[in-house]
């Protein structure tokens, strides 16, 4: 048995290197196309990486959602699925996994994480409410606002700093929580939400001590505590690594401890266990009964909730595997390797390393590109051009246009490079780092973008842009001068 389940080993040189504690048994072919074809592909995609076709992509680091590799046990479980509209055995396996792993008695299945947010928001929010949270997620905010609530992000001062060595940048500021309750009145605060780990600000975790403090304030005021557990496995790993009190606690006990603070736990299965789907869980029968009737209305019968039985089987196995440190440490170990390498090359990247991906500060990378010309959009387009690797814009393009026609500028302008679990190898990671480094040395050649087609809602998905000058051609020319015929 390994001393601990972590993927990182110390090399003779003293360097910490993540090694793959799995072997490859099924593979999918990738393509690394010449730069001329990549230029054509990004032009056709309107300089928006969402509009690229995977046939033109080498490493797809757009998201971890639904892109994690499945284990052999997950794949084989799908053959045992019990097809039934009601009372499927597959569902009871999932329910059992949620008792074991999250310690929750009552379960409502849903087709994905945002469906859980819809049901929770419809059930507990009334117009004029406020929802305090460590940070919002796009779909969370949309559902809560749709139901008439205002979201209040009460993160600590450290949360938005790019460079930091604070281990828990996802913490809630307890004083701000008390102030919110005082200002709006507890009757207007149906619940406080904690997201593990903050998706939009670098996958940063919170501590269990912070959860204790939040729970205390919530309980004193009769306010519910809701945990968004979409990235909870990786969160448990960070607790073990970074919170001394839990250094010797098993991942299973850390997971149970975290979920134990919450009145309601909900999750998006593509992040937790590689399959579509999700769930809402609680130990409180009254809360369960309040939400229950919306499941057949929006999702499907209570024993499938919009998922296929095959997905439910694989989810049950995936949830059980979340207690395995080897599984949940894989993505954070590779992210930590990439972040530390990029940081040592002087490239502005969010530290400390978090969950989900590696987040590059586009304003630090491209200081000459004004925020109005979308540095966080230009950088993924440029990186795709010079590497074939696809990241995601998380900045002002993902924000909205105000009534006066100007952009609501984002708090941070990030290029996110997701590391889905057990998908990429170390040599692929090294290639990515090398091309980012080359781009950093040639950053002066990268210019901005402007919209040519801008949808009014969620414009980042389908919007089309163009470069503000012929910078992509200049970048390609320099690439060819440096790399010759190499891809
Ligand atoms: C992905 C995600 C969601 C939404 O889940 P979907 O399954 O994509 O609908 C909600 N919260 C967090 C923190 C997420 O990362």
Coordinates of C-alpha atoms and ligand atoms in Angstrom, one line a residue:
X1 CA 0.0 0.0 0.0
X2 CA 1.2 3.5 -0.8
X3 CA 2.3 5.6 2.2
X4 CA -0.3 8.1 1.1
X5 CA -2.4 7.9 -2.0
X6 CA -1.0 11.1 -3.5
X7 CA 0.3 11.0 -7.0
X8 CA 3.4 13.2 -6.3
X9 CA 6.8 11.5 -5.7
X10 CA 10.1 13.1 -5.0
X11 CA 12.7 12.6 -7.7
X12 CA 16.5 12.1 -7.0
X13 CA 16.9 15.7 -8.2
X14 CA 14.7 16.8 -5.3
X15 CA 11.9 17.9 -7.7
X16 CA 8.3 16.9 -6.9
X17 CA 6.9 15.1 -9.9
X18 CA 3.3 13.8 -10.4
X19 CA 3.3 10.2 -11.6
X20 CA 0.3 8.5 -13.1
X21 CA -1.0 5.8 -10.7
X22 CA -3.0 4.2 -13.4
X23 CA -2.3 2.5 -16.7
X24 CA -3.9 3.3 -20.0
X25 CA -6.2 0.6 -21.3
X26 CA -8.5 2.3 -23.8
X27 CA -7.2 5.3 -25.8
X28 CA -8.6 7.9 -28.1
X29 CA -6.6 9.3 -30.9
X30 CA -5.7 13.0 -30.8
X31 CA -4.6 15.3 -33.6
X32 CA -2.0 18.0 -33.6
X33 CA -2.6 20.0 -36.7
X34 CA -0.2 22.4 -38.4
X35 CA -0.4 26.1 -37.3
X36 CA -1.9 27.2 -40.7
X37 CA -4.9 24.9 -40.1
X38 CA -5.2 26.1 -36.5
X39 CA -5.3 29.7 -37.7
X40 CA -8.1 28.7 -40.0
X41 CA -10.0 26.9 -37.3
X42 CA -9.9 29.7 -34.8
X43 CA -10.9 32.2 -37.5
X44 CA -13.9 29.9 -38.3
X45 CA -14.7 29.7 -34.6
X46 CA -14.9 33.5 -34.3
X47 CA -11.9 33.6 -31.9
X48 CA -14.1 31.9 -29.3
X49 CA -12.7 28.5 -28.1
X50 CA -16.3 27.3 -27.4
X51 CA -16.9 27.3 -31.1
X52 CA -13.9 25.1 -32.0
X53 CA -14.4 21.5 -33.2
X54 CA -12.5 18.8 -31.3
X55 CA -11.2 17.4 -34.6
X56 CA -8.9 20.6 -34.6
X57 CA -7.9 20.3 -31.0
X58 CA -4.9 18.6 -29.4
X59 CA -5.4 19.0 -25.6
X60 CA -9.0 19.9 -24.8
X61 CA -8.7 21.8 -21.5
X62 CA -12.0 23.7 -21.9
X63 CA -13.6 22.1 -18.8
X64 CA -13.5 19.2 -16.4
X65 CA -17.3 18.8 -16.8
X66 CA -18.1 15.4 -18.2
X67 CA -14.5 15.0 -19.5
X68 CA -12.9 13.1 -16.6
X69 CA -11.6 9.6 -17.4
X70 CA -13.8 6.7 -16.0
X71 CA -12.3 3.9 -14.1
X72 CA -12.6 0.2 -15.2
X73 CA -15.0 -0.3 -12.4
X74 CA -17.2 2.5 -13.6
X75 CA -17.3 1.3 -17.1
X76 CA -18.1 -2.3 -16.1
X77 CA -20.8 -1.2 -13.7
X78 CA -22.7 0.3 -16.7
X79 CA -23.3 -3.2 -18.0
X80 CA -25.2 -4.1 -14.8
X81 CA -27.7 -1.3 -15.1
X82 CA -31.3 -2.1 -14.2
X83 CA -33.6 -0.6 -16.8
X84 CA -36.8 0.5 -15.0
X85 CA -38.8 3.6 -14.9
X86 CA -39.5 3.3 -11.2
X87 CA -37.6 1.4 -8.4
X88 CA -34.5 0.6 -10.4
X89 CA -31.7 -1.2 -8.5
X90 CA -29.2 1.2 -10.1
X91 CA -30.9 4.1 -8.2
X92 CA -30.6 2.3 -4.8
X93 CA -26.9 1.8 -5.4
X94 CA -26.5 5.5 -5.9
X95 CA -28.6 6.3 -2.8
X96 CA -26.4 3.9 -0.9
X97 CA -23.3 5.6 -2.2
X98 CA -24.6 9.0 -1.0
X99 CA -25.3 7.6 2.5
X100 CA -21.8 6.2 2.7
X101 CA -19.8 9.0 1.1
X102 CA -21.8 12.2 2.0
X103 CA -23.5 10.7 5.1
X104 CA -26.9 11.9 3.7
X105 CA -30.1 9.9 4.2
X106 CA -32.6 11.5 1.7
X107 CA -31.6 11.9 -2.0
X108 CA -33.2 13.6 -5.0
X109 CA -31.7 12.7 -8.3
X110 CA -31.4 15.5 -11.0
X111 CA -30.1 15.6 -14.6
X112 CA -27.2 18.0 -13.7
X113 CA -25.9 20.5 -11.1
X114 CA -27.9 23.4 -12.4
X115 CA -31.1 21.4 -12.1
X116 CA -30.4 21.1 -8.4
X117 CA -30.0 24.8 -8.2
X118 CA -33.3 25.3 -9.9
X119 CA -35.1 23.1 -7.4
X120 CA -33.4 24.6 -4.4
X121 CA -33.9 28.2 -5.6
X122 CA -37.6 27.6 -6.4
X123 CA -38.3 26.0 -3.1
X124 CA -36.5 28.3 -0.7
X125 CA -36.0 31.7 -2.3
X126 CA -38.7 34.4 -2.2
X127 CA -38.4 37.8 -3.9
X128 CA -36.2 40.3 -2.1
X129 CA -34.0 37.6 -0.4
X130 CA -30.3 37.8 -0.3
X131 CA -28.0 34.8 -0.6
X132 CA -24.5 35.2 1.0
X133 CA -21.8 32.9 -0.5
X134 CA -18.1 32.6 -0.9
X135 CA -18.3 33.2 -4.7
X136 CA -21.0 32.7 -7.3
X137 CA -21.0 30.1 -10.1
X138 CA -22.7 31.2 -13.4
X139 CA -25.7 28.9 -13.3
X140 CA -26.1 29.4 -9.5
X141 CA -26.4 33.1 -9.9
X142 CA -28.8 32.8 -12.8
X143 CA -31.2 30.5 -10.9
X144 CA -31.1 32.6 -7.7
X145 CA -31.7 35.8 -9.6
X146 CA -34.5 34.3 -11.6
X147 CA -36.3 33.6 -8.3
X148 CA -35.9 37.1 -7.1
X149 CA -32.8 36.9 -4.9
X150 CA -29.6 39.0 -4.9
X151 CA -26.4 37.1 -4.4
X152 CA -23.8 38.6 -2.1
X153 CA -20.2 37.4 -2.4
X154 CA -18.6 37.7 1.1
X155 CA -15.1 36.4 0.3
X156 CA -12.0 37.4 2.3
X157 CA -9.7 40.1 1.1
X158 CA -7.3 37.5 -0.2
X159 CA -9.7 35.8 -2.6
X160 CA -9.1 37.9 -5.7
X161 CA -5.3 38.3 -5.3
X162 CA -3.5 36.5 -8.1
X163 CA -0.3 35.7 -6.1
X164 CA -0.9 34.4 -2.6
X165 CA 0.2 31.7 -0.3
X166 CA -3.0 31.7 1.8
X167 CA -4.1 28.1 1.7
X168 CA -7.9 28.8 1.9
X169 CA -8.7 31.6 -0.5
X170 CA -12.3 30.2 -0.8
X171 CA -13.2 31.0 2.9
X172 CA -16.2 33.2 3.8
X173 CA -15.4 36.3 5.8
X174 CA -17.3 35.7 9.0
X175 CA -17.7 39.4 9.9
X176 CA -19.2 40.1 6.5
X177 CA -21.7 37.2 7.0
X178 CA -22.8 38.8 10.4
X179 CA -23.1 42.2 8.7
X180 CA -25.3 40.8 5.9
X181 CA -27.6 39.2 8.4
X182 CA -27.8 42.4 10.4
X183 CA -28.3 44.6 7.4
X184 CA -31.0 42.5 5.6
X185 CA -32.5 40.7 8.6
X186 CA -32.4 36.9 9.0
X187 CA -35.9 36.5 7.5
X188 CA -34.4 37.7 4.1
X189 CA -31.5 35.2 4.3
X190 CA -33.0 31.8 3.5
X191 CA -29.6 30.1 3.4
X192 CA -25.8 30.7 3.1
X193 CA -24.1 28.8 0.3
X194 CA -20.5 27.5 0.3
X195 CA -19.0 26.3 -2.9
X196 CA -16.3 23.7 -2.8
X197 CA -14.1 24.8 -4.5
X198 CA -14.7 28.2 -6.0
X199 CA -15.0 27.5 -9.7
X200 CA -14.6 31.1 -11.0
X201 CA -11.8 32.3 -8.9
X202 CA -9.2 29.6 -9.3
X203 CA -10.7 26.5 -7.7
X204 CA -9.7 27.7 -4.3
X205 CA -10.8 25.7 -1.2
X206 CA -12.1 26.8 2.2
X207 CA -11.1 25.3 5.5
X208 CA -13.2 23.1 7.8
X209 CA -12.6 25.7 10.5
X210 CA -14.3 28.2 8.3
X211 CA -17.2 25.9 7.8
X212 CA -17.5 25.5 11.6
X213 CA -17.6 29.3 12.0
X214 CA -20.1 29.7 9.2
X215 CA -22.3 27.0 10.6
X216 CA -22.2 28.6 14.1
X217 CA -23.4 32.0 12.7
X218 CA -26.0 30.4 10.5
X219 CA -27.4 28.2 13.3
X220 CA -27.6 31.1 15.8
X221 CA -29.8 32.9 13.3
X222 CA -31.9 29.9 12.1
X223 CA -30.4 30.1 8.6
X224 CA -29.8 27.0 6.5
X225 CA -26.3 26.1 5.3
X226 CA -26.1 24.7 1.7
X227 CA -23.0 23.1 0.4
X228 CA -22.3 23.0 -3.4
X229 CA -20.3 19.9 -3.4
X230 CA -19.4 19.9 -7.2
X231 CA -15.7 19.7 -6.5
X232 CA -15.7 18.1 -3.1
X233 CA -13.3 15.3 -3.7
X234 CA -10.5 17.6 -4.6
X235 CA -11.5 19.8 -1.7
X236 CA -11.1 16.9 0.8
X237 CA -7.6 16.4 -0.6
X238 CA -6.7 20.0 0.0
X239 CA -8.0 19.8 3.6
X240 CA -5.7 16.8 4.2
X241 CA -2.8 18.7 2.7
X242 CA -3.4 22.1 4.1
X243 CA -5.3 22.0 7.4
X244 CA -3.1 20.5 10.1
X245 CA -5.9 19.3 12.2
X246 CA -6.9 16.8 9.4
X247 CA -3.4 15.7 8.4
X248 CA -4.1 12.2 9.6
X249 CA -7.8 12.0 8.9
X250 CA -9.0 9.7 6.1
X251 CA -10.6 11.3 3.0
X252 CA -13.8 9.4 3.9
X253 CA -14.0 11.1 7.3
X254 CA -13.1 14.5 5.9
X255 CA -15.9 14.2 3.4
X256 CA -18.4 13.1 6.1
X257 CA -17.2 16.0 8.3
X258 CA -17.7 18.6 5.6
X259 CA -21.1 17.3 4.5
X260 CA -22.1 17.0 8.2
X261 CA -22.2 20.9 8.5
X262 CA -24.7 21.2 5.7
X263 CA -28.5 21.1 5.8
X264 CA -28.5 20.4 2.1
X265 CA -25.7 19.1 -0.1
X266 CA -26.0 19.3 -3.9
X267 CA -23.6 18.3 -6.6
X268 CA -22.9 18.2 -10.3
X269 CA -22.0 14.6 -11.2
X270 CA -19.7 15.4 -14.2
X271 CA -17.3 16.9 -11.8
X272 CA -17.7 14.5 -8.9
X273 CA -17.8 11.2 -10.8
X274 CA -17.4 11.7 -14.6
X275 CA -21.0 11.1 -15.6
X276 CA -23.9 13.4 -16.4
X277 CA -26.3 13.9 -13.6
X278 CA -26.4 15.3 -10.1
X279 CA -28.3 15.2 -6.9
X280 CA -29.6 17.0 -3.8
X281 CA -29.2 15.3 -0.5
X282 CA -30.2 16.1 3.1
X283 CA -30.7 14.4 6.5
X284 CA -33.8 16.6 7.1
X285 CA -37.0 14.9 6.1
X286 CA -38.9 18.2 6.2
X287 CA -36.5 19.8 3.7
X288 CA -36.6 16.7 1.5
X289 CA -40.4 16.8 1.4
X290 CA -40.5 20.5 0.4
X291 CA -38.3 19.9 -2.6
X292 CA -39.4 16.4 -3.6
X293 CA -42.4 17.2 -5.8
X294 CA -40.4 19.4 -8.2
X295 CA -38.3 16.4 -9.2
X296 CA -41.0 14.5 -11.2
X297 CA -42.0 17.9 -12.7
X298 CA -38.7 19.0 -14.0
X299 CA -36.4 16.0 -14.0
X300 CA -38.1 12.6 -14.1
X301 CA -39.3 10.0 -11.6
X302 CA -37.6 9.9 -8.2
X303 CA -35.5 6.9 -9.1
X304 CA -33.8 8.4 -12.2
X305 CA -34.2 12.2 -12.2
X306 CA -33.4 12.6 -15.9
X307 CA -30.4 10.3 -15.9
X308 CA -29.9 7.0 -17.7
X309 CA -29.6 4.0 -15.4
X310 CA -26.1 3.4 -16.9
X311 CA -25.0 6.9 -15.8
X312 CA -26.5 6.2 -12.3
X313 CA -24.5 3.0 -12.0
X314 CA -21.3 4.7 -13.0
X315 CA -22.1 7.6 -10.7
X316 CA -22.5 5.3 -7.7
X317 CA -19.1 3.8 -8.3
X318 CA -17.6 7.2 -9.0
X319 CA -18.9 8.5 -5.7
X320 CA -17.3 5.6 -3.8
X321 CA -14.0 6.3 -5.6
X322 CA -14.1 9.9 -4.4
X323 CA -12.9 8.5 -1.0
X324 CA -9.8 7.2 -2.7
X325 CA -6.9 9.6 -2.3
X326 CA -5.2 8.3 -5.5
X327 CA -8.2 9.3 -7.5
X328 CA -8.9 12.7 -6.1
X329 CA -5.3 13.8 -5.9
X330 CA -4.6 13.2 -9.6
X331 CA -6.0 16.4 -11.0
X332 CA -4.6 18.7 -8.2
X333 CA -1.2 17.1 -8.5
X334 CA -0.9 17.9 -12.2
X335 CA -2.4 21.4 -11.6
X336 CA 0.2 22.0 -8.9
X337 CA 3.0 20.8 -11.2
X338 CA 1.9 23.1 -14.0
X339 CA 1.3 26.1 -11.7
X340 CA 4.6 25.8 -10.0
X341 CA 6.5 25.4 -13.3
X342 CA 4.7 28.4 -14.8
X343 CA 5.3 30.5 -11.7
X344 CA 9.0 29.7 -11.8
X345 CA 9.1 30.9 -15.4
X346 CA 7.7 34.2 -14.2
X347 CA 4.3 33.6 -15.9
X348 CA 1.4 35.2 -13.9
X349 CA -0.7 32.3 -12.7
X350 CA -3.1 32.1 -9.7
X351 CA -1.4 30.7 -6.6
X352 CA -1.6 28.6 -4.6
X353 CA -2.6 25.9 -7.0
X354 CA -6.3 25.0 -6.7
X355 CA -8.7 22.5 -8.1
X356 CA -10.2 22.1 -11.6
X357 CA -7.4 23.8 -13.6
X358 CA -4.6 26.2 -13.9
X359 CA -5.6 29.8 -14.1
X360 CA -3.5 32.4 -15.9
X361 CA -3.9 36.1 -15.2
X362 CA -4.5 37.5 -18.6
X363 CA -4.0 41.1 -17.6
X364 CA -0.6 40.3 -16.1
X365 CA 0.2 38.3 -19.2
X366 CA -1.0 40.9 -21.7
X367 CA -0.7 44.2 -19.9
X368 CA -0.8 46.1 -23.2
X369 CA -4.3 44.8 -24.1
X370 CA -7.0 47.0 -22.5
X371 CA -9.7 45.2 -20.5
X372 CA -12.2 46.5 -23.1
X373 CA -10.4 44.4 -25.7
X374 CA -10.8 41.2 -23.7
X375 CA -7.3 40.0 -22.8
X376 CA -8.9 36.8 -21.3
X377 CA -10.4 36.1 -24.7
X378 CA -7.3 37.0 -26.7
X379 CA -5.0 34.7 -24.6
X380 CA -6.9 31.4 -25.2
X381 CA -7.2 32.2 -28.9
X382 CA -3.4 32.9 -29.1
X383 CA -2.6 29.8 -27.0
X384 CA -4.8 27.6 -29.3
X385 CA -3.0 29.1 -32.3
X386 CA 0.5 28.3 -31.0
X387 CA -0.3 24.9 -29.3
X388 CA -3.6 23.4 -30.4
X389 CA -4.6 23.4 -26.7
X390 CA -8.0 24.7 -25.9
X391 CA -8.7 26.7 -22.7
X392 CA -11.6 28.9 -21.6
X393 CA -12.1 32.6 -21.2
X394 CA -13.2 33.5 -17.6
X395 CA -13.3 37.3 -17.7
X396 CA -15.2 40.1 -19.2
X397 CA -16.5 38.1 -22.2
X398 CA -18.2 35.8 -19.6
X399 CA -19.7 39.0 -18.0
X400 CA -22.5 41.2 -19.4
X401 CA -23.0 44.4 -21.3
X402 CA -24.6 47.2 -19.3
X403 CA -27.5 49.4 -20.4
X404 CA -25.2 52.2 -21.4
X405 CA -23.5 49.9 -23.9
X406 CA -20.3 49.4 -21.9
X407 CA -19.0 46.1 -20.6
X408 CA -19.3 45.2 -16.9
X409 CA -15.6 44.5 -16.4
X410 CA -14.9 41.3 -14.6
X411 CA -13.1 41.2 -11.2
X412 CA -10.4 39.0 -12.7
X413 CA -9.5 38.2 -16.4
X414 CA -8.5 34.5 -16.4
X415 CA -7.5 31.9 -19.0
X416 CA -8.6 28.7 -17.4
X417 CA -6.9 25.5 -18.5
X418 CA -8.8 22.6 -17.0
X419 CA -7.2 19.3 -16.0
X420 CA -9.9 16.7 -16.1
X421 CA -9.0 13.7 -13.9
X422 CA -6.6 11.1 -15.4
X423 CA -6.9 12.4 -19.0
X424 CA -3.6 14.0 -19.8
X425 CA 0.0 12.8 -19.3
X426 CA 3.0 14.5 -18.0
X427 CA 4.6 15.0 -21.4
X428 CA 1.4 16.6 -22.7
X429 CA 1.5 18.9 -19.6
X430 CA 5.2 19.7 -20.4
X431 CA 4.2 20.6 -24.0
X432 CA 1.5 22.9 -22.8
X433 CA 3.9 24.7 -20.4
X434 CA 6.5 25.0 -23.1
X435 CA 4.1 26.7 -25.5
X436 CA 2.7 29.0 -22.8
X437 CA 6.3 30.0 -22.1
X438 CA 7.0 30.6 -25.8
X439 CA 3.8 32.7 -26.0
X440 CA 4.9 34.7 -22.9
X441 CA 8.2 35.5 -24.6
X442 CA 6.3 36.7 -27.6
X443 CA 3.4 38.3 -25.7
X444 CA 4.0 41.7 -27.3
X445 CA 2.7 40.2 -30.6
X446 CA -0.7 39.4 -29.1
X447 CA -3.4 42.0 -29.5
X448 CA -7.1 42.4 -28.5
X449 CA -10.5 41.2 -29.8
X450 CA -13.8 42.8 -30.5
X451 CA -17.3 41.4 -30.9
X452 CA -18.7 40.9 -34.4
X453 CA -21.8 38.9 -33.2
X454 CA -22.9 39.3 -29.6
X455 CA -25.8 37.3 -28.2
X456 CA -27.7 39.2 -25.5
X457 CA -27.5 36.4 -22.9
X458 CA -24.5 34.2 -21.9
X459 CA -22.6 35.7 -24.8
X460 CA -19.5 33.8 -24.0
X461 CA -21.0 30.5 -25.4
X462 CA -21.9 31.6 -28.9
X463 CA -20.5 35.0 -29.4
X464 CA -18.1 35.7 -32.4
X465 CA -15.1 38.0 -32.3
X466 CA -12.3 39.2 -34.5
X467 CA -8.8 40.4 -33.8
X468 CA -8.3 44.2 -33.6
X469 CA -5.3 43.9 -36.0
X470 CA -3.5 41.3 -38.0
X471 CA -1.7 40.0 -34.8
X472 CA -2.6 36.3 -35.4
X473 CA -0.7 36.3 -38.7
X474 CA 2.3 38.0 -37.1
X475 CA 2.2 35.5 -34.3
X476 CA 2.1 32.6 -36.7
X477 CA 5.1 34.0 -38.7
X478 CA 7.2 34.3 -35.5
X479 CA 6.1 30.7 -34.5
X480 CA 7.3 29.4 -37.9
X481 CA 10.5 31.3 -37.7
X482 CA 11.3 29.7 -34.2
X483 CA 9.9 26.2 -34.7
X484 CA 10.3 25.6 -38.4
X485 CA 8.3 22.5 -39.5
X486 CA 7.7 21.3 -35.9
X487 CA 4.1 21.3 -34.9
Ligands
LIG1 C1 -20.5 22.8 -12.9 C2 -21.0 23.4 -11.6 C3 -22.3 23.6 -11.4 C4 -23.4 23.3 -12.4 O1 -23.4 21.9 -12.7 P1 -23.8 21.4 -14.2 O2 -23.8 19.9 -14.0 O3 -22.8 21.9 -15.2 O4 -25.2 21.9 -14.4 C5 -22.7 24.2 -10.2 N1 -21.8 24.5 -9.3 C6 -20.5 24.4 -9.5 C7 -19.5 24.8 -8.4 C8 -20.0 23.8 -10.6 O5 -18.7 23.7 -10.8

